[in-house]
Structures are given as C-alpha cells and as structure tokens.
Amino acid sequence: MGVRRTDPAVHTSQGHMTRMIGSEQSAHRKSLVHNFTSPTDTMRRGPGRVPRGLRVSPLVFWCVALCGAPAASHPQCLDFKPPFRPLRELEFCVMYKEFGCCDYQRDQELMANYYHVMGGSDYSGYVRCAGFVLELLCQQCSPYAAHLFDAEDPNTPVRTIPGLCPDYCSEFWKKCSSTIPLLSNDTLIAKLKEDQTRLCQYLKLDDDDYCYPHLLSNQKLTQNLGTVQSDSEGCLQLCLEEVANGLRNPLAMVHANDGTHRFFVAEQVGLVWTYLSERSKLDIPFLNITKTVLTSSWEGDERGFLGLTFHPKYKYNGKLYVYYSVEVGFDERIRISEFHVSANDMNVVDHASERVILEIDEPASNHNGGQLLFADDGYLYVFTGDGGMAGDPFGKYGNAQNKSSLLGKVLRIDVDDNERGPLYRIPPNNPFIHERGARPEIYAYGVRNMWRCSVDRGDPQTKEGKGRIFCGDVGQNKFEEIDIIEKGRNYGWRAKEGFSCYDKKLCANSSLDDVLPIYAYPHKMGKSVTGGYVYRGCEYPNLNGMYIFGDFMSGRLMSLREDRNTGRWKYNEICMGMGLTCAFPALINNYHQYIISFAEDEAGELYFMSTRIPSATSPSGVIYKVVDPSRRASPRQCHHDSLPVRVKSNLIKFVPEETLIGIEPAKTIQPEPQPSEPLDIDPLEGPELTTLSPAPTTTKSTRHSRRKGRRKQGQSRSPSRPGLQNGAVRLVGDEQGRSDRGRVEIYVNRDWGTVCDDLWTTKDAAVVCRQLGFRYALKAAKNSEFGEGKDLQILLDDVQCEGTESNLLDCKHAGVGTHNCAHYEDAGVICGNSHYVEI
C-alpha cells in the first residue's frame, strides 16, 4: 500500500511539562482547603457556582499544535473518541480546561457530584478529602480517561473509581476512606472498603503506565499530547473510517451543497450512486450513462466517466455537469454535458435532459483530464489533458503550449442562464479573449494531465486561503507536481516537468514565464499524483490548513502545509497509525493501494477513494474518511441538521468490510453465572480478580468489541485484556517504508526475532501476508533482501507451511530458537492485494 508501518519512538525531552501538570493539580487541590466553604454555604450557591478557590487560573500545559516529534501515547475518552479543547472554559476540572474529555456541561455535572460527595463533611473532612475527591472525579476529564477507567477493554466493565497508583491509593484510603461509598456504587469496592491492601489491589491498573497520578509525570504519555502523532521520520499517524465499498473504480465523490448532506459517487463505467448522510446507498442509480461512456476492463484505462460537479445553485435550478469519454465514429472525444435532476425524484437524473456543452477530440486514449468544478467566482472550470501519448508530441510545441487548442488547459466558462441562446458564454475577464488565435475559454495553460483539483474553502475563522485552486499534475517519467492555478499563467509543460527541464529547447525560452509547482516529488516516491484538498472541516482542528493528497501507483498519502512567513510548503508523509493509535471504534489503519481520488462532504470533512484492482469493472473500490486520532473538536461544535430526503427506491445498508490490523483479537471469555447474593471473594488469591457480573463473550477484534463492550459505571471488573500473542509478525527493513514488504520478524514468548531460512517459499510467505491482511504473497524474499536483523535473535528456521496456517508457529519448523543459519539468510516477503507489484 505504500504506507510506512513504523512503531513510534519515545521522545524524552520537555520533562518540565509533566512536572507542571502534577504541580498544578496539587495546587488546585490545596486551594480547596485554604478556601474552605461550609457545606451550607456551598449548597446555597447551587451547582452552577463554584467556590472562589476553584477559580484558580491554571498554567496552560497541553500542547495542541501540530508538531513532528514522535510519541507513543494513546489518549481516549470514555465515549471512545479522542480528547478535545472545550469551547467554553471549565470551572471545576480546570486542570483539563485546555485539553481533555469534558465540555462545560460535563464539568458542571462533576461539580454537582462533588458537592454531593462533600456535602456532609465538616471542616476536618474538607481539609483531608476535598482535593482527593476533586482529582478522582476529574479523571473523567483526563485525556486518558478510557485507560484510567478500563473503558478501552471490552472484557473489563468501566470502573467507578479510576485506576490508582499504590502509593496514592494508600494515602487516599488513610485520609478519605469515608468518601468511598459516595464515589462508587461498586458492591465489591464497598465490601473491600475497610481493607486498605485489598482495596488498593483492586483499584490498581494492570498497565502501570496509566495509573493516577504517575501518568502525569510519564513523558512517554504526556509529551506532545493533542498533536498529530508522527514516527521518528516525521510520518504523520492518521486513521481511516470506511464509508462505502464494492465500488468499481470510484473516481469522484461530490455533494450537491443543498443541505441534505447526501454524497454522490461516480464509477468509471458511467454510474453515479446516491448515498444518504447515514451512509445507506439507494439501489437505483442517480445517473446511468454506461451505454454511452467509452471505457474498458483493462487495468489502467484512463477513459470513462471522469468528472461530476453540481451547479452552485443546484438547490434551486437542479443542474449538474459531467465529463466523460465517448466514441463518435472512429474518433474518441471528451464530452462535457449538462443534466437536470428529475422533477419526480430528487435522487434520479432526468436522462433526457442532457445537453452537450462541449466536445473535444482526443488524439490518443490517455491523458483525458477529467476534473470539473465551480470556483468561488461561480464559473465552471474544465481541466483537460494534453491529448495523450508521451511528451505532448502534437505540433511544434505540443498541445499544452498551443493556445489555439483546448487540450492541456484549464478552461473557464459561464453556464448560467443558458436555457436560451448559447450553451455557455465566455467570462469577460478571461485572460486570452483578445489574443489573436487563442481560444477564449482558456484560463491557464501548459498542463499535462491534471488529475483531481479542488477549491480551498479557506480558514473557518479568518477565511485565509479561500478560493485557491489546487491541482495534481501527473508527470511524464521523472516528477509529479502540485500546482495552485492562477489566471493566465503557464504551468510549463512540455518545457518543464516539475522543477526540471523536459524539453531543453523550450525550457531555455525565457518568454515562457511559467509557474513553478508548490511541490514536486520524484518517481521513486510515486508515479501518478492524485490531487487532494486543503482540510477545512470541523471535526479535526489539527488538520486545518493541511493539503492532503496521494499517489495512485505507490499508494502514498502525503501532506503539505504552508509556512506563513516564507510562503513555502512543508512536506510530511502520512502513515497509517499502528498499534493502539487507531484503536477507536469503527477506525481502521489500512487501505487499498491505488488512490484514485479525494473528496469533501458538505460539512468539509475529507475522504479519499482507492481500489484493490485498478479496473473499471472490478468492484474492489472503497471510500475512506480521514480521521485524526490525536484530537477532535469539542462535542456539539460540529453538529449539523440534514434536510429531509424523499426516497422512492430501496436502501442498501452500509456494511463495513475493512478491519483494523496490528491489534490482536480479544480472547474468548466464557460468561460466568450471575450470583443471587454477593460472593465472598479474596482479591489477593490470584493475579486477576473474578467478576461479579457476566463478562461479554467475544471472538471479534478489539475494535469491534469495544463498541459492544461499553458499560455503565458501577459494574465490577473482569480479567485484564490479553497482550501481544505468540506468532504475531511484523515487516521491517524496506528502505522506502512501504508496509507491504520487508524482513519477517516474529513475536514468541515476549521477544521479537527473525526467520532465517534458505528454503523459504511462497507458501510460507502466504501465511505471513494473510496474517497481515493481504490477499497474496507476491514474493518469498531470501538472503536478507530487506537487511539483516542483527540486533535480534533467530527464532525460526526450516519453516514448512501448507499456506493455510494461521501463523508460522503452526507450520513445521526446527523449533523456537533452534537453527543452523545466520542473519544473512533472514527471510522476508512482498505482499499485495492484486497480482501486480510495484518493485
């Protein structure tokens, strides 16, 4: 898939930040004592007010800006989502006012709970316990609330008191054990209340990294909290949500901007499908012109249905525009047509309403362009390819530099009020309308084959960047580029490819005055750019202003962010988060390699489409939503109400097929009988506690189980979650960081090691690839093709698999740790989801 699979490194600087966190909570706790308010006065104030001592303005201690430093934390709230910065400042749990899991409403609820717990205390009780009670209640606002309360584990019902470090628990018990019945309705906690040792053993977390309050001083967890996480090479760790599947080369996903929040997905064969806001698909196509569209089942065929856009006033005029390939006699053409939506069904186009706006002859079957969009000026922009073949060989200078040709251009036309008279008009300020021999439709020229362009919505607050048009222009044989389109400008092709000369004679002509890309990358990174979008959505504030795009061939996801001071664009690759990074409900961390297109929904959230087999007839296309697992917007900030949709066809409910990889499935837990009376339990008899209520039975992955395993507070705990399982594998050593190939390393008995085998076969490789979520083993790599794992022990040798085993330990082998080979024979694999491999 072309994305790196690298475990985040632990960064050890900025230790002062965690000390600030701890000292602030301590100061906040002491303020409750020094500003004592009697229970009577407290209740008189009511739950909407807070004692003056609680209004301490804390230091700002959470970092919320994008940075590239590595981290290994996994913040998660009790609602199974990332933390956020509240819209309204908290008054009670002020230590989490910058970044945490509580909005103002939840903060007020916790404050009311605090008054309930402390309401019967005298002055001495306040002195001893006020700070403890506040801290324990406010851990529901901690960025690590899911860990502190065991909510992340489907086999452990949510705690009522957060997991405490032993020393803190002992101090709490000695001073404030009387508050325990008011803090928890867990019957087992009540039973153990009088026994400090047993109670603190019960409240202890299995993972010591997350116990309170030691996690505050754990640099591994608290450093760069709230930022987009990245690995040691700066590769940003994002996640995905599957939105639609079973599509045949989905190359456009657009919305109608009509308030319904529907999205319309175009397949290369000439079908457009309607999806409702809740992701159900209508079984009758929105548009079906498959009999007219020219395409084939060949992998990589560039002809077909290529573009779709809705008129800015679609809600009122029902107009939409399409871009597709047709065959007229022996000629191939690109056609831009206008349609109207049916008067009888808002989810079906009136196919008889087609009016051909423009047709352009195509001298070859490739480089067909295909983008249609309306910019902020209300005009329709059409992005054509240079006509095909290699090097734009048409005429003296090629089509792209020839202003009398519509190929290799950005066209701009006015399609408003075209019911009578011409089908389109020329905008009066088009740049070449007075130039002799130039086509007046031309807005910009010198482009090769721009594949996917977008209009920047602008910063949600300042509107900075609004209206810019970004395009990915596919290169010839060396470079791919990203351009910002400006009126009248020359984008250099065929004189230049990226920043370098392609045609040296043309390149030396200073009169070209061509525009350089904002970014270009060589073919060792990818061979066919897919333009994307500047993120301007609401849900993931860290991504605001980030231009996200990809490469069709290599499967790389990439990003650019503009430096406001220099105007330069900083590059960061995007990797799928591994380990626990994407372990949230419904999120995945893998996708099909061939990235076809990007999209925005009506709310501005970002998506992309890719496929496993790049053929117009292969139903392996999937749509993914881009998710930042490190930070989200405050709850209720991004709410929108969709206008009702009158549906006359059947709905096909969306069923996700993709799964999270790199997280071991939860062990099957047999349910225990519900006791009729409390059981007499000694929690110290064994390493794990017995549950008082039935534990859920699950054989599904942790990701799916989490959705089913949510519990209300008040239930007791069950056995801890399993760790990494024997036989787990990982791929390392690929110089380009691709996740579909590498040296095979296996986990056995708490150690990672290599597989050293000069008899390594594709059957053996197939077991590894299937285990990692790939369909095929394309190569069994021998002789340390992906480097020698010299820092690891050799764990397996003489492996003989049938190809159907669940992992290598199930195959015949010489025995764990038994071998007669050296690291220069370390085995590797190249995996894939099709029979094609990009070496």
mmCIF file of N, CA, C and O in Angstrom, residues 482-562:
data_model
loop_
_atom_site.group_PDB
_atom_site.id
_atom_site.type_symbol
_atom_site.label_atom_id
_atom_site.label_comp_id
_atom_site.label_asym_id
_atom_site.label_seq_id
_atom_site.Cartn_x
_atom_site.Cartn_y
_atom_site.Cartn_z
ATOM 1 N N ILE A 482 2.367 19.434 -7.645
ATOM 2 C CA ILE A 482 1.168 20.081 -7.124
ATOM 3 C C ILE A 482 1.248 21.563 -7.497
ATOM 4 O O ILE A 482 2.262 22.225 -7.252
ATOM 5 N N ASP A 483 0.167 22.085 -8.094
ATOM 6 C CA ASP A 483 0.121 23.473 -8.552
ATOM 7 C C ASP A 483 -1.063 24.202 -7.930
ATOM 8 O O ASP A 483 -2.077 23.591 -7.592
ATOM 9 N N ILE A 484 -0.913 25.512 -7.803
ATOM 10 C CA ILE A 484 -2.045 26.394 -7.494
ATOM 11 C C ILE A 484 -2.360 27.166 -8.761
ATOM 12 O O ILE A 484 -1.492 27.841 -9.331
ATOM 13 N N ILE A 485 -3.594 27.052 -9.239
ATOM 14 C CA ILE A 485 -3.977 27.606 -10.539
ATOM 15 C C ILE A 485 -4.299 29.096 -10.417
ATOM 16 O O ILE A 485 -5.102 29.505 -9.572
ATOM 17 N N GLU A 486 -3.677 29.873 -11.293
ATOM 18 C CA GLU A 486 -3.911 31.310 -11.333
ATOM 19 C C GLU A 486 -4.244 31.725 -12.761
ATOM 20 O O GLU A 486 -3.779 31.116 -13.728
ATOM 21 N N LYS A 487 -4.998 32.777 -12.882
ATOM 22 C CA LYS A 487 -5.479 33.238 -14.183
ATOM 23 C C LYS A 487 -4.336 33.621 -15.114
ATOM 24 O O LYS A 487 -3.419 34.357 -14.737
ATOM 25 N N GLY A 488 -4.398 33.071 -16.331
ATOM 26 C CA GLY A 488 -3.470 33.465 -17.378
ATOM 27 C C GLY A 488 -2.078 32.889 -17.277
ATOM 28 O O GLY A 488 -1.222 33.194 -18.121
ATOM 29 N N ARG A 489 -1.839 32.025 -16.300
ATOM 30 C CA ARG A 489 -0.481 31.539 -16.085
ATOM 31 C C ARG A 489 -0.175 30.302 -16.908
ATOM 32 O O ARG A 489 -1.064 29.519 -17.269
ATOM 33 N N ASN A 490 1.116 30.123 -17.164
ATOM 34 C CA ASN A 490 1.629 28.985 -17.924
ATOM 35 C C ASN A 490 2.289 28.026 -16.939
ATOM 36 O O ASN A 490 3.215 28.417 -16.212
ATOM 37 N N TYR A 491 1.849 26.776 -16.920
ATOM 38 C CA TYR A 491 2.362 25.808 -15.947
ATOM 39 C C TYR A 491 3.484 24.928 -16.506
ATOM 40 O O TYR A 491 3.855 23.938 -15.884
ATOM 41 N N GLY A 492 4.026 25.318 -17.675
ATOM 42 C CA GLY A 492 5.339 24.839 -18.080
ATOM 43 C C GLY A 492 5.430 23.646 -18.989
ATOM 44 O O GLY A 492 6.428 23.479 -19.685
ATOM 45 N N TRP A 493 4.443 22.756 -18.964
ATOM 46 C CA TRP A 493 4.540 21.545 -19.776
ATOM 47 C C TRP A 493 4.405 21.911 -21.263
ATOM 48 O O TRP A 493 3.578 22.745 -21.611
ATOM 49 N N ARG A 494 5.219 21.395 -22.197
ATOM 50 C CA ARG A 494 6.162 20.318 -22.018
ATOM 51 C C ARG A 494 7.588 20.795 -21.797
ATOM 52 O O ARG A 494 8.544 20.007 -21.809
ATOM 53 N N ALA A 495 7.752 22.106 -21.638
ATOM 54 C CA ALA A 495 9.093 22.622 -21.385
ATOM 55 C C ALA A 495 9.644 22.045 -20.085
ATOM 56 O O ALA A 495 10.797 21.631 -20.008
ATOM 57 N N LYS A 496 8.786 22.015 -19.064
ATOM 58 C CA LYS A 496 9.245 21.559 -17.761
ATOM 59 C C LYS A 496 8.349 20.447 -17.228
ATOM 60 O O LYS A 496 7.154 20.387 -17.505
ATOM 61 N N GLU A 497 8.981 19.615 -16.428
ATOM 62 C CA GLU A 497 8.285 18.566 -15.672
ATOM 63 C C GLU A 497 8.692 18.753 -14.222
ATOM 64 O O GLU A 497 9.853 18.564 -13.870
ATOM 65 N N GLY A 498 7.759 19.186 -13.397
ATOM 66 C CA GLY A 498 8.137 19.574 -12.046
ATOM 67 C C GLY A 498 9.006 20.818 -12.105
ATOM 68 O O GLY A 498 8.699 21.802 -12.787
ATOM 69 N N PHE A 499 10.139 20.777 -11.390
ATOM 70 C CA PHE A 499 11.077 21.899 -11.403
ATOM 71 C C PHE A 499 12.154 21.738 -12.473
ATOM 72 O O PHE A 499 12.981 22.629 -12.661
ATOM 73 N N SER A 500 12.181 20.604 -13.151
ATOM 74 C CA SER A 500 13.283 20.312 -14.065
ATOM 75 C C SER A 500 12.863 20.485 -15.521
ATOM 76 O O SER A 500 11.683 20.503 -15.855
ATOM 77 N N CYS A 501 13.849 20.608 -16.399
ATOM 78 C CA CYS A 501 13.593 20.731 -17.830
ATOM 79 C C CYS A 501 13.219 19.375 -18.414
ATOM 80 O O CYS A 501 13.821 18.356 -18.079
ATOM 81 N N TYR A 502 12.217 19.379 -19.270
ATOM 82 C CA TYR A 502 11.878 18.185 -20.041
ATOM 83 C C TYR A 502 12.283 18.386 -21.495
ATOM 84 O O TYR A 502 13.049 17.621 -22.058
ATOM 85 N N ASP A 503 11.784 19.440 -22.123
ATOM 86 C CA ASP A 503 12.196 19.814 -23.476
ATOM 87 C C ASP A 503 13.212 20.950 -23.323
ATOM 88 O O ASP A 503 12.848 22.092 -23.032
ATOM 89 N N LYS A 504 14.481 20.645 -23.526
ATOM 90 C CA LYS A 504 15.534 21.615 -23.226
ATOM 91 C C LYS A 504 15.439 22.863 -24.083
ATOM 92 O O LYS A 504 15.746 23.964 -23.633
ATOM 93 N N LYS A 505 15.010 22.730 -25.354
ATOM 94 C CA LYS A 505 14.897 23.903 -26.218
ATOM 95 C C LYS A 505 13.795 24.832 -25.709
ATOM 96 O O LYS A 505 13.973 26.048 -25.617
ATOM 97 N N LEU A 506 12.635 24.253 -25.384
ATOM 98 C CA LEU A 506 11.556 25.077 -24.859
ATOM 99 C C LEU A 506 11.903 25.641 -23.487
ATOM 100 O O LEU A 506 11.561 26.781 -23.156
ATOM 101 N N CYS A 507 12.568 24.841 -22.695
ATOM 102 C CA CYS A 507 12.899 25.234 -21.330
ATOM 103 C C CYS A 507 13.812 26.462 -21.313
ATOM 104 O O CYS A 507 13.754 27.282 -20.396
ATOM 105 N N ALA A 508 14.650 26.583 -22.338
ATOM 106 C CA ALA A 508 15.585 27.713 -22.414
ATOM 107 C C ALA A 508 14.914 28.994 -22.856
ATOM 108 O O ALA A 508 15.532 30.069 -22.831
ATOM 109 N N ASN A 509 13.652 28.923 -23.260
ATOM 110 C CA ASN A 509 12.932 30.099 -23.754
ATOM 111 C C ASN A 509 12.396 30.895 -22.564
ATOM 112 O O ASN A 509 11.422 30.512 -21.922
ATOM 113 N N SER A 510 13.026 32.005 -22.277
ATOM 114 C CA SER A 510 12.653 32.788 -21.098
ATOM 115 C C SER A 510 11.287 33.434 -21.233
ATOM 116 O O SER A 510 10.704 33.864 -20.240
ATOM 117 N N SER A 511 10.770 33.508 -22.434
ATOM 118 C CA SER A 511 9.455 34.132 -22.632
ATOM 119 C C SER A 511 8.309 33.268 -22.133
ATOM 120 O O SER A 511 7.165 33.711 -22.090
ATOM 121 N N LEU A 512 8.611 32.031 -21.751
ATOM 122 C CA LEU A 512 7.548 31.154 -21.235
ATOM 123 C C LEU A 512 6.910 31.735 -19.977
ATOM 124 O O LEU A 512 5.703 31.638 -19.770
ATOM 125 N N ASP A 513 7.749 32.306 -19.096
ATOM 126 C CA ASP A 513 7.241 32.885 -17.845
ATOM 127 C C ASP A 513 6.345 31.894 -17.109
ATOM 128 O O ASP A 513 5.235 32.222 -16.677
ATOM 129 N N ASP A 514 6.805 30.652 -17.007
ATOM 130 C CA ASP A 514 5.964 29.604 -16.444
ATOM 131 C C ASP A 514 5.994 29.614 -14.920
ATOM 132 O O ASP A 514 6.930 30.107 -14.285
ATOM 133 N N VAL A 515 4.928 29.054 -14.344
ATOM 134 C CA VAL A 515 4.757 28.994 -12.901
ATOM 135 C C VAL A 515 5.346 27.698 -12.376
ATOM 136 O O VAL A 515 5.073 26.613 -12.905
ATOM 137 N N LEU A 516 6.136 27.783 -11.327
ATOM 138 C CA LEU A 516 6.706 26.586 -10.721
ATOM 139 C C LEU A 516 5.691 25.951 -9.773
ATOM 140 O O LEU A 516 4.847 26.644 -9.192
ATOM 141 N N PRO A 517 5.764 24.642 -9.598
ATOM 142 C CA PRO A 517 4.850 23.976 -8.653
ATOM 143 C C PRO A 517 5.123 24.426 -7.220
ATOM 144 O O PRO A 517 6.211 24.937 -6.912
ATOM 145 N N ILE A 518 4.152 24.231 -6.350
ATOM 146 C CA ILE A 518 4.423 24.450 -4.928
ATOM 147 C C ILE A 518 5.141 23.249 -4.336
ATOM 148 O O ILE A 518 5.781 23.350 -3.289
ATOM 149 N N TYR A 519 5.052 22.098 -5.038
ATOM 150 C CA TYR A 519 5.761 20.902 -4.572
ATOM 151 C C TYR A 519 5.861 19.914 -5.730
ATOM 152 O O TYR A 519 4.941 19.819 -6.556
ATOM 153 N N ALA A 520 6.977 19.237 -5.816
ATOM 154 C CA ALA A 520 7.157 18.166 -6.800
ATOM 155 C C ALA A 520 7.928 17.037 -6.141
ATOM 156 O O ALA A 520 8.759 17.276 -5.261
ATOM 157 N N TYR A 521 7.636 15.806 -6.549
ATOM 158 C CA TYR A 521 8.354 14.662 -5.975
ATOM 159 C C TYR A 521 8.776 13.710 -7.081
ATOM 160 O O TYR A 521 8.137 13.621 -8.131
ATOM 161 N N PRO A 522 9.882 12.992 -6.869
ATOM 162 C CA PRO A 522 10.420 12.112 -7.907
ATOM 163 C C PRO A 522 9.683 10.789 -7.981
ATOM 164 O O PRO A 522 8.934 10.425 -7.062
ATOM 165 N N HIS A 523 9.931 10.045 -9.053
ATOM 166 C CA HIS A 523 9.211 8.799 -9.282
ATOM 167 C C HIS A 523 9.632 7.669 -8.357
ATOM 168 O O HIS A 523 8.970 6.630 -8.321
ATOM 169 N N LYS A 524 10.687 7.853 -7.593
ATOM 170 C CA LYS A 524 10.987 6.838 -6.581
ATOM 171 C C LYS A 524 9.968 6.900 -5.441
ATOM 172 O O LYS A 524 9.826 5.949 -4.668
ATOM 173 N N MET A 525 9.221 8.013 -5.338
ATOM 174 C CA MET A 525 8.168 8.148 -4.330
ATOM 175 C C MET A 525 6.797 7.792 -4.885
ATOM 176 O O MET A 525 5.891 7.444 -4.123
ATOM 177 N N GLY A 526 6.603 7.913 -6.168
ATOM 178 C CA GLY A 526 5.318 7.619 -6.774
ATOM 179 C C GLY A 526 5.298 8.077 -8.214
ATOM 180 O O GLY A 526 6.061 8.959 -8.617
ATOM 181 N N LYS A 527 4.418 7.507 -9.015
ATOM 182 C CA LYS A 527 4.455 7.735 -10.452
ATOM 183 C C LYS A 527 3.173 8.316 -11.034
ATOM 184 O O LYS A 527 3.060 8.444 -12.247
ATOM 185 N N SER A 528 2.207 8.666 -10.179
ATOM 186 C CA SER A 528 0.970 9.251 -10.707
ATOM 187 C C SER A 528 0.245 9.973 -9.579
ATOM 188 O O SER A 528 -0.457 9.354 -8.779
ATOM 189 N N VAL A 529 0.418 11.288 -9.510
ATOM 190 C CA VAL A 529 -0.146 12.059 -8.408
ATOM 191 C C VAL A 529 -1.668 12.088 -8.499
ATOM 192 O O VAL A 529 -2.249 12.122 -9.585
ATOM 193 N N THR A 530 -2.301 12.055 -7.349
ATOM 194 C CA THR A 530 -3.743 12.259 -7.223
ATOM 195 C C THR A 530 -3.946 13.478 -6.335
ATOM 196 O O THR A 530 -3.634 13.444 -5.146
ATOM 197 N N GLY A 531 -4.433 14.574 -6.938
ATOM 198 C CA GLY A 531 -4.622 15.800 -6.182
ATOM 199 C C GLY A 531 -5.662 15.648 -5.089
ATOM 200 O O GLY A 531 -6.599 14.849 -5.204
ATOM 201 N N GLY A 532 -5.506 16.429 -4.029
ATOM 202 C CA GLY A 532 -6.408 16.306 -2.887
ATOM 203 C C GLY A 532 -7.077 17.610 -2.510
ATOM 204 O O GLY A 532 -7.443 18.403 -3.373
ATOM 205 N N TYR A 533 -7.214 17.845 -1.205
ATOM 206 C CA TYR A 533 -7.919 19.003 -0.669
ATOM 207 C C TYR A 533 -7.138 19.606 0.489
ATOM 208 O O TYR A 533 -6.415 18.898 1.212
ATOM 209 N N VAL A 534 -7.318 20.903 0.683
ATOM 210 C CA VAL A 534 -6.914 21.536 1.926
ATOM 211 C C VAL A 534 -8.002 21.253 2.952
ATOM 212 O O VAL A 534 -9.173 21.573 2.714
ATOM 213 N N TYR A 535 -7.635 20.643 4.080
ATOM 214 C CA TYR A 535 -8.647 20.298 5.077
ATOM 215 C C TYR A 535 -9.189 21.566 5.736
ATOM 216 O O TYR A 535 -8.429 22.374 6.290
ATOM 217 N N ARG A 536 -10.495 21.733 5.682
ATOM 218 C CA ARG A 536 -11.173 22.854 6.327
ATOM 219 C C ARG A 536 -12.390 22.386 7.104
ATOM 220 O O ARG A 536 -13.295 23.180 7.391
ATOM 221 N N GLY A 537 -12.430 21.111 7.442
ATOM 222 C CA GLY A 537 -13.567 20.584 8.184
ATOM 223 C C GLY A 537 -13.546 21.036 9.630
ATOM 224 O O GLY A 537 -12.645 21.736 10.094
ATOM 225 N N CYS A 538 -14.527 20.597 10.363
ATOM 226 C CA CYS A 538 -14.696 20.996 11.772
ATOM 227 C C CYS A 538 -14.165 19.952 12.749
ATOM 228 O O CYS A 538 -13.681 20.292 13.814
ATOM 229 N N GLU A 539 -14.232 18.690 12.379
ATOM 230 C CA GLU A 539 -14.040 17.623 13.357
ATOM 231 C C GLU A 539 -12.601 17.459 13.838
ATOM 232 O O GLU A 539 -12.375 17.006 14.957
ATOM 233 N N TYR A 540 -11.613 17.846 13.025
ATOM 234 C CA TYR A 540 -10.215 17.588 13.382
ATOM 235 C C TYR A 540 -9.388 18.862 13.247
ATOM 236 O O TYR A 540 -8.748 19.104 12.218
ATOM 237 N N PRO A 541 -9.381 19.700 14.287
ATOM 238 C CA PRO A 541 -8.755 21.029 14.209
ATOM 239 C C PRO A 541 -7.272 20.986 13.842
ATOM 240 O O PRO A 541 -6.777 21.921 13.211
ATOM 241 N N ASN A 542 -6.545 19.940 14.238
ATOM 242 C CA ASN A 542 -5.114 19.881 13.925
ATOM 243 C C ASN A 542 -4.842 19.862 12.426
ATOM 244 O O ASN A 542 -3.760 20.243 11.989
ATOM 245 N N LEU A 543 -5.798 19.392 11.643
ATOM 246 C CA LEU A 543 -5.575 19.238 10.203
ATOM 247 C C LEU A 543 -5.900 20.508 9.420
ATOM 248 O O LEU A 543 -5.621 20.562 8.215
ATOM 249 N N ASN A 544 -6.458 21.517 10.077
ATOM 250 C CA ASN A 544 -6.857 22.724 9.363
ATOM 251 C C ASN A 544 -5.665 23.336 8.612
ATOM 252 O O ASN A 544 -4.595 23.555 9.183
ATOM 253 N N GLY A 545 -5.840 23.584 7.325
ATOM 254 C CA GLY A 545 -4.789 24.176 6.510
ATOM 255 C C GLY A 545 -3.839 23.182 5.885
ATOM 256 O O GLY A 545 -2.959 23.562 5.110
ATOM 257 N N MET A 546 -4.013 21.896 6.185
ATOM 258 C CA MET A 546 -3.135 20.862 5.635
ATOM 259 C C MET A 546 -3.689 20.369 4.292
ATOM 260 O O MET A 546 -4.842 19.973 4.201
ATOM 261 N N TYR A 547 -2.877 20.451 3.257
ATOM 262 C CA TYR A 547 -3.266 19.924 1.942
ATOM 263 C C TYR A 547 -2.886 18.450 1.901
ATOM 264 O O TYR A 547 -1.707 18.092 2.029
ATOM 265 N N ILE A 548 -3.876 17.588 1.744
ATOM 266 C CA ILE A 548 -3.665 16.136 1.772
ATOM 267 C C ILE A 548 -3.932 15.574 0.381
ATOM 268 O O ILE A 548 -4.979 15.833 -0.215
ATOM 269 N N PHE A 549 -2.974 14.814 -0.133
ATOM 270 C CA PHE A 549 -3.068 14.253 -1.477
ATOM 271 C C PHE A 549 -2.407 12.884 -1.480
ATOM 272 O O PHE A 549 -1.984 12.393 -0.421
ATOM 273 N N GLY A 550 -2.334 12.246 -2.649
ATOM 274 C CA GLY A 550 -1.783 10.892 -2.692
ATOM 275 C C GLY A 550 -1.156 10.578 -4.034
ATOM 276 O O GLY A 550 -1.045 11.428 -4.922
ATOM 277 N N ASP A 551 -0.741 9.331 -4.171
ATOM 278 C CA ASP A 551 -0.179 8.847 -5.429
ATOM 279 C C ASP A 551 -0.866 7.543 -5.803
ATOM 280 O O ASP A 551 -0.950 6.614 -4.986
ATOM 281 N N PHE A 552 -1.352 7.487 -7.030
ATOM 282 C CA PHE A 552 -2.112 6.332 -7.494
ATOM 283 C C PHE A 552 -1.270 5.065 -7.529
ATOM 284 O O PHE A 552 -1.738 3.982 -7.171
ATOM 285 N N MET A 553 -0.034 5.167 -7.975
ATOM 286 C CA MET A 553 0.786 3.972 -8.166
ATOM 287 C C MET A 553 1.421 3.473 -6.872
ATOM 288 O O MET A 553 1.371 2.284 -6.567
ATOM 289 N N SER A 554 2.033 4.353 -6.110
ATOM 290 C CA SER A 554 2.736 3.906 -4.910
ATOM 291 C C SER A 554 1.811 3.747 -3.721
ATOM 292 O O SER A 554 2.151 3.072 -2.744
ATOM 293 N N GLY A 555 0.628 4.381 -3.770
ATOM 294 C CA GLY A 555 -0.284 4.310 -2.637
ATOM 295 C C GLY A 555 0.105 5.210 -1.486
ATOM 296 O O GLY A 555 -0.459 5.091 -0.398
ATOM 297 N N ARG A 556 1.025 6.126 -1.686
ATOM 298 C CA ARG A 556 1.417 7.030 -0.609
ATOM 299 C C ARG A 556 0.338 8.079 -0.363
ATOM 300 O O ARG A 556 -0.228 8.642 -1.302
ATOM 301 N N LEU A 557 0.083 8.346 0.898
ATOM 302 C CA LEU A 557 -0.686 9.514 1.312
ATOM 303 C C LEU A 557 0.308 10.567 1.768
ATOM 304 O O LEU A 557 1.235 10.264 2.533
ATOM 305 N N MET A 558 0.118 11.813 1.327
ATOM 306 C CA MET A 558 1.087 12.860 1.601
ATOM 307 C C MET A 558 0.378 14.137 2.024
ATOM 308 O O MET A 558 -0.822 14.301 1.811
ATOM 309 N N SER A 559 1.131 15.054 2.614
ATOM 310 C CA SER A 559 0.549 16.319 3.049
ATOM 311 C C SER A 559 1.532 17.455 2.847
ATOM 312 O O SER A 559 2.753 17.265 2.863
ATOM 313 N N LEU A 560 0.973 18.647 2.663
ATOM 314 C CA LEU A 560 1.733 19.891 2.579
ATOM 315 C C LEU A 560 1.088 20.899 3.515
ATOM 316 O O LEU A 560 -0.136 20.940 3.644
ATOM 317 N N ARG A 561 1.911 21.705 4.160
ATOM 318 C CA ARG A 561 1.389 22.795 4.981
ATOM 319 C C ARG A 561 2.220 24.045 4.701
ATOM 320 O O ARG A 561 3.446 24.005 4.717
ATOM 321 N N GLU A 562 1.524 25.152 4.450
ATOM 322 C CA GLU A 562 2.209 26.380 4.073
ATOM 323 C C GLU A 562 2.801 27.079 5.289
ATOM 324 O O GLU A 562 2.149 27.225 6.326
#
